[in-house]
PDB file of C-alpha atoms in Angstrom:
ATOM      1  CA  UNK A   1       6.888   7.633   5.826  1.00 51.00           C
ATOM      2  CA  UNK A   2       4.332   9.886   4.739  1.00 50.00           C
ATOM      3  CA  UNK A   3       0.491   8.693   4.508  1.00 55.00           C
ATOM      4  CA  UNK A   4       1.015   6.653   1.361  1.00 52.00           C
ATOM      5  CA  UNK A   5      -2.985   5.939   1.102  1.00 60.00           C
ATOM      6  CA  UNK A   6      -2.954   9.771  -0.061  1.00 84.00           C
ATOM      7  CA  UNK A   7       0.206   9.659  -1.848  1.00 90.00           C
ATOM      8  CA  UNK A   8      -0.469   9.623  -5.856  1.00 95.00           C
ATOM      9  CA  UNK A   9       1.085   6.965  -8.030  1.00 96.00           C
ATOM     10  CA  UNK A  10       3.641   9.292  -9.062  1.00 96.00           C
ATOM     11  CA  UNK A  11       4.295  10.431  -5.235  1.00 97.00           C
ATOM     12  CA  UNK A  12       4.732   6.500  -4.100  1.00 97.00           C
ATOM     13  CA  UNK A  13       7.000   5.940  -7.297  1.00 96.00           C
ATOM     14  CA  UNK A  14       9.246   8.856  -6.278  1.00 97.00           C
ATOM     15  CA  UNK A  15       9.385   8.537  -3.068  1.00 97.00           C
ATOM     16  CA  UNK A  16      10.696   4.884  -3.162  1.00 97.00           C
ATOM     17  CA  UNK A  17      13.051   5.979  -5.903  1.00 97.00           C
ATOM     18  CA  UNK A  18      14.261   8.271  -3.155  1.00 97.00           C
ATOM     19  CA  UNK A  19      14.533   5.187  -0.485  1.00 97.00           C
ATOM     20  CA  UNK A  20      16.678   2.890  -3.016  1.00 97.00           C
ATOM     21  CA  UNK A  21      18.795   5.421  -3.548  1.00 97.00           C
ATOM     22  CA  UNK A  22      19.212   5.467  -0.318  1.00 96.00           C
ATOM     23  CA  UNK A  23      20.197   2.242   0.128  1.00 96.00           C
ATOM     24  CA  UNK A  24      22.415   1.958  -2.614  1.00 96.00           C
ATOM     25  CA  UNK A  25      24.493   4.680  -1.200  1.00 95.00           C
ATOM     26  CA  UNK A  26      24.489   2.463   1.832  1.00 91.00           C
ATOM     27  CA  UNK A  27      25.656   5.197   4.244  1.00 91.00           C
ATOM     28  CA  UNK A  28      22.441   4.548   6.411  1.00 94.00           C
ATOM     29  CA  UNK A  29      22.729   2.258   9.692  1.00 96.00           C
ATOM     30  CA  UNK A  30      21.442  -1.533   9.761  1.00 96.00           C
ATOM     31  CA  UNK A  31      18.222  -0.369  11.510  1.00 97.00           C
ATOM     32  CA  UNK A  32      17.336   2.627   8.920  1.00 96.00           C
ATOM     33  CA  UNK A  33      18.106   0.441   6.314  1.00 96.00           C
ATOM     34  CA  UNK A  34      15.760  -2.292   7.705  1.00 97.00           C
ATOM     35  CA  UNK A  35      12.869   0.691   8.147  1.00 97.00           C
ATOM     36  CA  UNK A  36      13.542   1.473   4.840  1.00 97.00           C
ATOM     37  CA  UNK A  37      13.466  -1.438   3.138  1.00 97.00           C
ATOM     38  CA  UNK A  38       9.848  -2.260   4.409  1.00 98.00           C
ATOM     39  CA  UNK A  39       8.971   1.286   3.753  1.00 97.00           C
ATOM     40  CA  UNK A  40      10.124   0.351   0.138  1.00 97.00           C
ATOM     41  CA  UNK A  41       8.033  -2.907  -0.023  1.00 98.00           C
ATOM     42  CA  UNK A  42       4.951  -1.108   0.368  1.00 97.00           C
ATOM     43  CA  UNK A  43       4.826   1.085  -1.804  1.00 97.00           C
ATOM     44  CA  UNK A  44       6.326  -1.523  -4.401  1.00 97.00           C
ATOM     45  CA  UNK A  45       3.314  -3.411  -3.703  1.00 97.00           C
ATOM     46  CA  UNK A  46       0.671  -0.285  -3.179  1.00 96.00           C
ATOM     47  CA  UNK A  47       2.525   0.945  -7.209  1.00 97.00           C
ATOM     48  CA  UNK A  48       1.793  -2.951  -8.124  1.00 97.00           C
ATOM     49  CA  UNK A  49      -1.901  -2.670  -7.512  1.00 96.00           C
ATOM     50  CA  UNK A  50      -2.432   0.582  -9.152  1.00 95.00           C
ATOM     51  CA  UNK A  51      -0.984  -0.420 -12.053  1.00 94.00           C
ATOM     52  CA  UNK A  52      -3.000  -3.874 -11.459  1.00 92.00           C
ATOM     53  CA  UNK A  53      -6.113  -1.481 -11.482  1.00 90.00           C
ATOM     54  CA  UNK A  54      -5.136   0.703 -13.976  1.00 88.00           C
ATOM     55  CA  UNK A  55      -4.277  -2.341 -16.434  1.00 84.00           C
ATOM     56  CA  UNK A  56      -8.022  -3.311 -15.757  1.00 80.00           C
ATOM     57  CA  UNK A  57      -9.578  -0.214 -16.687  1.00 79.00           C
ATOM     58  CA  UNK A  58      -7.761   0.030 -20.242  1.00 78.00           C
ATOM     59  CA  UNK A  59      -8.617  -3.520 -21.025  1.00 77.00           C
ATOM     60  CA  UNK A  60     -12.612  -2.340 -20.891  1.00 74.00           C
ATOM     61  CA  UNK A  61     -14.559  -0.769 -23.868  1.00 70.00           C
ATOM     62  CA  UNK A  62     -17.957   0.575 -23.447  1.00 66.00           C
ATOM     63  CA  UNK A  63     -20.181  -1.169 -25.804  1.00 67.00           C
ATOM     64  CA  UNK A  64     -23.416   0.078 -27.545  1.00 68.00           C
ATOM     65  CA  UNK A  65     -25.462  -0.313 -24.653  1.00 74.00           C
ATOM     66  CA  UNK A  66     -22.958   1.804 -22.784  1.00 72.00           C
ATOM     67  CA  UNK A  67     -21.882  -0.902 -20.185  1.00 75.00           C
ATOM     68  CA  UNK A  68     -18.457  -1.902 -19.950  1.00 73.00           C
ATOM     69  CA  UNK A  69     -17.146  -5.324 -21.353  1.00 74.00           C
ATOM     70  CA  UNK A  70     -13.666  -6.717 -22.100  1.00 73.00           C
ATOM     71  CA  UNK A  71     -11.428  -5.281 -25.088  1.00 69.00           C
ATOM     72  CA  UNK A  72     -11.677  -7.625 -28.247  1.00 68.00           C
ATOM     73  CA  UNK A  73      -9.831  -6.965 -30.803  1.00 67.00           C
ATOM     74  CA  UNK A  74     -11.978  -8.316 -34.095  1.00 67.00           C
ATOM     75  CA  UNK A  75      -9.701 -10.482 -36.817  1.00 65.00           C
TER      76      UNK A  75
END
């Protein structure tokens, strides 16, 4: 598995793609599938907290002062 710490969002997303495809071809030995499968988790869980992040970051609005606060949406 490459250095996913590097890897962009888009990188991990594809390259997990790649690995359950992989396993849903199921021509890959006990063992690989094993390594894969973990290989898999991470990144699943490295995508999760980017998008955790990202979701953050969109949920902000600068206000007048020019600091960031939560988004509200006035009724």
């Amino acid at each position: 598995m490459e250095n996913n710490k590097k890897q962009s969002f888009e990188e991990k997303l594809n390259s997990l793609e790649t690995i359950v495809k992989l396993l849903e071809n199921g021509d890959v030995s006990l063992d690989d599938a094993m390594t894969k499968f973990n290989e898999g988790m991470i990144l699943a869980n490295e995508c999760n907290k980017i998008l955790e992040e990202a979701n953050k970051t969109i949920t902000k609005s600068l206000n007048k002062d020019g600091k960031l606060e939560d988004f509200k949406i006035e009724e």
